[in-house]
Amino acid sequence: MRAVLDYCSGGTERQVKAGTVVITEGGTSGHLYVLMQGKLEVLKGEMVVATVTEPGAVLGEMSVLLGQPHTATVRASSDVLIYEFEDAASLLEQQPGMALLIAKMLAQRLNAANTYLADLKRQYADHGSHLAMVGEVLQSMINLPPQEVSPGSDRQSDPRM
């Protein structure tokens, strides 16, 4: 994702202290962030689900592209330098090269998730447990109509599935 760094102009470079929340889950900002240096953690609720350290990593893209609230909180776990674009939707319209890089990144994430789920399906297909449902979940995700998607968990399910 270092190629994204070539597009870091027209925004604001920000120094962020460790412990500072950059993105709040459920909030909306329309902003896109690019990590320049440092370490960020991605949280769902209170659980850290990812650590981001690669310069050029993009954050906030799902909210911008889907026009929905942020799906996770992003917090600096060290002092970081980020590049912030306030009007990310306009940026992506004006910079198709950056939009393509983000699309590739999202496709890589989706491929990794699909590969993982397919492996789970293979491993647990004959176990008769709730994990045997992975195939049904994959099929229903593929066939979702193109509308606002709000994926849930066993505490909050998507009524279309």
PDB file of C-alpha atoms in Angstrom:
ATOM      1  CA  MET A   1       0.000   0.000   0.000  1.00  0.00           C
ATOM      2  CA  ARG A   2       3.002   2.296  -0.038  1.00  0.00           C
ATOM      3  CA  ALA A   3       1.821   3.470  -3.477  1.00  0.00           C
ATOM      4  CA  VAL A   4      -0.994   5.323  -1.691  1.00  0.00           C
ATOM      5  CA  LEU A   5       1.635   7.643  -0.221  1.00  0.00           C
ATOM      6  CA  ASP A   6       2.073   9.154  -3.706  1.00  0.00           C
ATOM      7  CA  TYR A   7      -1.457  10.587  -3.398  1.00  0.00           C
ATOM      8  CA  CYS A   8      -0.902  12.282  -0.048  1.00  0.00           C
ATOM      9  CA  SER A   9      -1.331  15.891  -1.040  1.00  0.00           C
ATOM     10  CA  GLY A  10      -4.276  18.203  -0.637  1.00  0.00           C
ATOM     11  CA  GLY A  11      -4.994  16.942   2.863  1.00  0.00           C
ATOM     12  CA  THR A  12      -3.626  17.537   6.330  1.00  0.00           C
ATOM     13  CA  GLU A  13      -0.644  15.870   7.961  1.00  0.00           C
ATOM     14  CA  ARG A  14      -1.391  15.200  11.642  1.00  0.00           C
ATOM     15  CA  GLN A  15       0.726  14.085  14.575  1.00  0.00           C
ATOM     16  CA  VAL A  16      -1.372  11.879  16.885  1.00  0.00           C
ATOM     17  CA  LYS A  17      -0.321  10.917  20.410  1.00  0.00           C
ATOM     18  CA  ALA A  18      -0.502   7.331  21.641  1.00  0.00           C
ATOM     19  CA  GLY A  19      -3.936   6.515  23.066  1.00  0.00           C
ATOM     20  CA  THR A  20      -5.783   9.022  20.863  1.00  0.00           C
ATOM     21  CA  VAL A  21      -8.851   7.769  19.001  1.00  0.00           C
ATOM     22  CA  VAL A  22      -8.648   8.637  15.295  1.00  0.00           C
ATOM     23  CA  ILE A  23     -11.926   6.992  14.185  1.00  0.00           C
ATOM     24  CA  THR A  24     -14.885   6.136  16.415  1.00  0.00           C
ATOM     25  CA  GLU A  25     -17.005   3.065  15.688  1.00  0.00           C
ATOM     26  CA  GLY A  26     -20.535   4.172  14.784  1.00  0.00           C
ATOM     27  CA  GLY A  27     -19.437   7.730  14.031  1.00  0.00           C
ATOM     28  CA  THR A  28     -19.414   9.376  10.627  1.00  0.00           C
ATOM     29  CA  SER A  29     -16.803  11.773   9.353  1.00  0.00           C
ATOM     30  CA  GLY A  30     -16.422  11.425   5.585  1.00  0.00           C
ATOM     31  CA  HIS A  31     -12.679  11.462   6.245  1.00  0.00           C
ATOM     32  CA  LEU A  32     -10.053   9.104   4.893  1.00  0.00           C
ATOM     33  CA  TYR A  33      -6.781   8.520   6.723  1.00  0.00           C
ATOM     34  CA  VAL A  34      -3.414   7.242   5.518  1.00  0.00           C
ATOM     35  CA  LEU A  35      -0.862   5.977   8.015  1.00  0.00           C
ATOM     36  CA  MET A  36       2.524   7.578   7.413  1.00  0.00           C
ATOM     37  CA  GLN A  37       4.355   6.147  10.436  1.00  0.00           C
ATOM     38  CA  GLY A  38       3.579   4.594  13.785  1.00  0.00           C
ATOM     39  CA  LYS A  39       1.198   1.929  15.019  1.00  0.00           C
ATOM     40  CA  LEU A  40      -2.605   1.935  15.082  1.00  0.00           C
ATOM     41  CA  GLU A  41      -5.001  -0.613  16.525  1.00  0.00           C
ATOM     42  CA  VAL A  42      -8.441  -1.410  15.141  1.00  0.00           C
ATOM     43  CA  LEU A  43     -11.118  -2.262  17.702  1.00  0.00           C
ATOM     44  CA  LYS A  44     -14.591  -3.758  17.428  1.00  0.00           C
ATOM     45  CA  GLY A  45     -16.174  -2.812  20.713  1.00  0.00           C
ATOM     46  CA  GLU A  46     -13.340  -3.209  23.202  1.00  0.00           C
ATOM     47  CA  MET A  47     -11.578  -6.040  21.329  1.00  0.00           C
ATOM     48  CA  VAL A  48      -8.479  -5.280  19.266  1.00  0.00           C
ATOM     49  CA  VAL A  49      -8.997  -7.073  15.943  1.00  0.00           C
ATOM     50  CA  ALA A  50      -6.032  -5.735  13.976  1.00  0.00           C
ATOM     51  CA  THR A  51      -2.818  -3.786  14.292  1.00  0.00           C
ATOM     52  CA  VAL A  52      -1.785  -1.464  11.473  1.00  0.00           C
ATOM     53  CA  THR A  53       1.860  -0.514  11.005  1.00  0.00           C
ATOM     54  CA  GLU A  54       2.413  -0.375   7.241  1.00  0.00           C
ATOM     55  CA  PRO A  55       2.977   3.118   5.839  1.00  0.00           C
ATOM     56  CA  GLY A  56       0.307   3.777   3.216  1.00  0.00           C
ATOM     57  CA  ALA A  57      -2.387   1.803   5.045  1.00  0.00           C
ATOM     58  CA  VAL A  58      -5.776   3.411   4.430  1.00  0.00           C
ATOM     59  CA  LEU A  59      -8.387   3.793   7.166  1.00  0.00           C
ATOM     60  CA  GLY A  60     -12.000   4.933   7.007  1.00  0.00           C
ATOM     61  CA  GLU A  61     -12.497   3.770   3.421  1.00  0.00           C
ATOM     62  CA  MET A  62     -15.482   1.494   4.087  1.00  0.00           C
ATOM     63  CA  SER A  63     -17.451   4.304   5.724  1.00  0.00           C
ATOM     64  CA  VAL A  64     -16.662   6.665   2.851  1.00  0.00           C
ATOM     65  CA  LEU A  65     -17.445   4.163   0.094  1.00  0.00           C
ATOM     66  CA  LEU A  66     -20.638   2.813   1.681  1.00  0.00           C
ATOM     67  CA  GLY A  67     -21.840   6.131   3.067  1.00  0.00           C
ATOM     68  CA  GLN A  68     -22.326   4.466   6.441  1.00  0.00           C
ATOM     69  CA  PRO A  69     -20.957   4.941   9.958  1.00  0.00           C
ATOM     70  CA  HIS A  70     -17.486   3.654  10.757  1.00  0.00           C
ATOM     71  CA  THR A  71     -17.453  -0.088  11.446  1.00  0.00           C
ATOM     72  CA  ALA A  72     -14.608   0.030  13.961  1.00  0.00           C
ATOM     73  CA  THR A  73     -12.647   2.318  16.235  1.00  0.00           C
ATOM     74  CA  VAL A  74      -9.054   3.155  15.296  1.00  0.00           C
ATOM     75  CA  ARG A  75      -6.742   4.229  18.097  1.00  0.00           C
ATOM     76  CA  ALA A  76      -3.074   5.179  18.079  1.00  0.00           C
ATOM     77  CA  SER A  77      -1.090   2.606  20.039  1.00  0.00           C
ATOM     78  CA  SER A  78       2.078   4.666  19.572  1.00  0.00           C
ATOM     79  CA  ASP A  79       2.680   8.222  18.489  1.00  0.00           C
ATOM     80  CA  VAL A  80       1.692   8.260  14.823  1.00  0.00           C
ATOM     81  CA  LEU A  81       1.821  10.476  11.793  1.00  0.00           C
ATOM     82  CA  ILE A  82      -1.289  10.273   9.615  1.00  0.00           C
ATOM     83  CA  TYR A  83      -2.477  12.055   6.524  1.00  0.00           C
ATOM     84  CA  GLU A  84      -6.132  13.087   6.651  1.00  0.00           C
ATOM     85  CA  PHE A  85      -8.440  13.836   3.728  1.00  0.00           C
ATOM     86  CA  GLU A  86     -11.562  15.650   4.921  1.00  0.00           C
ATOM     87  CA  ASP A  87     -13.655  15.232   1.754  1.00  0.00           C
ATOM     88  CA  ALA A  88     -12.674  11.672   0.893  1.00  0.00           C
ATOM     89  CA  ALA A  89     -15.528  11.062  -1.555  1.00  0.00           C
ATOM     90  CA  SER A  90     -14.396  13.980  -3.730  1.00  0.00           C
ATOM     91  CA  LEU A  91     -10.785  12.853  -3.454  1.00  0.00           C
ATOM     92  CA  LEU A  92     -11.657   9.383  -4.765  1.00  0.00           C
ATOM     93  CA  GLU A  93     -13.660  10.864  -7.654  1.00  0.00           C
ATOM     94  CA  GLN A  94     -10.763  13.146  -8.591  1.00  0.00           C
ATOM     95  CA  GLN A  95      -8.011  10.561  -8.047  1.00  0.00           C
ATOM     96  CA  PRO A  96      -9.060   7.328  -9.800  1.00  0.00           C
ATOM     97  CA  GLY A  97      -5.564   5.911  -9.240  1.00  0.00           C
ATOM     98  CA  MET A  98      -6.027   6.115  -5.486  1.00  0.00           C
ATOM     99  CA  ALA A  99      -9.556   4.705  -5.774  1.00  0.00           C
ATOM    100  CA  LEU A 100      -8.137   1.755  -7.723  1.00  0.00           C
ATOM    101  CA  LEU A 101      -5.468   1.125  -5.063  1.00  0.00           C
ATOM    102  CA  ILE A 102      -8.164   1.107  -2.383  1.00  0.00           C
ATOM    103  CA  ALA A 103     -10.310  -1.234  -4.497  1.00  0.00           C
ATOM    104  CA  LYS A 104      -7.346  -3.621  -4.791  1.00  0.00           C
ATOM    105  CA  MET A 105      -6.776  -3.482  -1.037  1.00  0.00           C
ATOM    106  CA  LEU A 106     -10.446  -4.246  -0.369  1.00  0.00           C
ATOM    107  CA  ALA A 107     -10.363  -7.094  -2.903  1.00  0.00           C
ATOM    108  CA  GLN A 108      -7.328  -8.565  -1.102  1.00  0.00           C
ATOM    109  CA  ARG A 109      -9.171  -8.395   2.233  1.00  0.00           C
ATOM    110  CA  LEU A 110     -12.247 -10.036   0.720  1.00  0.00           C
ATOM    111  CA  ASN A 111     -10.135 -12.759  -0.872  1.00  0.00           C
ATOM    112  CA  ALA A 112      -8.441 -13.486   2.462  1.00  0.00           C
ATOM    113  CA  ALA A 113     -11.809 -13.635   4.263  1.00  0.00           C
ATOM    114  CA  ASN A 114     -13.320 -15.892   1.574  1.00  0.00           C
ATOM    115  CA  THR A 115     -10.295 -18.194   1.637  1.00  0.00           C
ATOM    116  CA  TYR A 116     -10.530 -18.448   5.422  1.00  0.00           C
ATOM    117  CA  LEU A 117     -14.271 -19.161   5.340  1.00  0.00           C
ATOM    118  CA  ALA A 118     -13.856 -21.756   2.590  1.00  0.00           C
ATOM    119  CA  ASP A 119     -11.181 -23.465   4.697  1.00  0.00           C
ATOM    120  CA  LEU A 120     -13.553 -23.477   7.689  1.00  0.00           C
ATOM    121  CA  LYS A 121     -16.278 -24.953   5.493  1.00  0.00           C
ATOM    122  CA  ARG A 122     -13.929 -27.718   4.364  1.00  0.00           C
ATOM    123  CA  GLN A 123     -12.754 -28.484   7.906  1.00  0.00           C
ATOM    124  CA  TYR A 124     -16.157 -28.568   9.560  1.00  0.00           C
ATOM    125  CA  ALA A 125     -18.505 -29.710   6.778  1.00  0.00           C
ATOM    126  CA  ASP A 126     -19.082 -33.153   8.323  1.00  0.00           C
ATOM    127  CA  HIS A 127     -19.067 -32.167  11.992  1.00  0.00           C
ATOM    128  CA  GLY A 128     -22.765 -31.355  12.307  1.00  0.00           C
ATOM    129  CA  SER A 129     -21.979 -28.343  14.503  1.00  0.00           C
ATOM    130  CA  HIS A 130     -22.927 -24.728  13.921  1.00  0.00           C
ATOM    131  CA  LEU A 131     -19.648 -24.311  12.004  1.00  0.00           C
ATOM    132  CA  ALA A 132     -21.082 -26.583   9.297  1.00  0.00           C
ATOM    133  CA  MET A 133     -23.310 -23.612   8.391  1.00  0.00           C
ATOM    134  CA  VAL A 134     -20.344 -21.730   6.895  1.00  0.00           C
ATOM    135  CA  GLY A 135     -21.371 -22.800   3.387  1.00  0.00           C
ATOM    136  CA  GLU A 136     -24.872 -21.418   3.849  1.00  0.00           C
ATOM    137  CA  VAL A 137     -23.487 -18.159   5.188  1.00  0.00           C
ATOM    138  CA  LEU A 138     -21.099 -17.819   2.232  1.00  0.00           C
ATOM    139  CA  GLN A 139     -23.895 -18.488  -0.256  1.00  0.00           C
ATOM    140  CA  SER A 140     -26.231 -15.980   1.384  1.00  0.00           C
ATOM    141  CA  MET A 141     -23.476 -13.320   1.371  1.00  0.00           C
ATOM    142  CA  ILE A 142     -22.928 -13.829  -2.351  1.00  0.00           C
ATOM    143  CA  ASN A 143     -26.627 -13.458  -3.084  1.00  0.00           C
ATOM    144  CA  LEU A 144     -27.336 -10.372  -0.985  1.00  0.00           C
ATOM    145  CA  PRO A 145     -29.182  -7.695  -2.960  1.00  0.00           C
ATOM    146  CA  PRO A 146     -27.155  -4.524  -3.646  1.00  0.00           C
ATOM    147  CA  GLN A 147     -28.461  -2.436  -0.770  1.00  0.00           C
ATOM    148  CA  GLU A 148     -27.145  -1.217   2.523  1.00  0.00           C
ATOM    149  CA  VAL A 149     -25.528  -4.145   4.312  1.00  0.00           C
ATOM    150  CA  SER A 150     -25.226  -4.237   8.064  1.00  0.00           C
ATOM    151  CA  PRO A 151     -23.399  -7.445   8.968  1.00  0.00           C
ATOM    152  CA  GLY A 152     -24.087  -8.680  12.451  1.00  0.00           C
ATOM    153  CA  SER A 153     -23.169 -11.395  14.848  1.00  0.00           C
ATOM    154  CA  ASP A 154     -25.151 -13.941  16.815  1.00  0.00           C
ATOM    155  CA  ARG A 155     -26.206 -11.004  19.012  1.00  0.00           C
ATOM    156  CA  GLN A 156     -27.390  -8.921  16.037  1.00  0.00           C
ATOM    157  CA  SER A 157     -28.255 -10.868  12.912  1.00  0.00           C
ATOM    158  CA  ASP A 158     -28.928  -9.581   9.411  1.00  0.00           C
ATOM    159  CA  PRO A 159     -32.634 -10.306   8.800  1.00  0.00           C
ATOM    160  CA  ARG A 160     -32.021 -11.095   5.101  1.00  0.00           C
ATOM    161  CA  MET A 161     -30.068 -14.235   5.991  1.00  0.00           C
TER     162      MET A 161
END
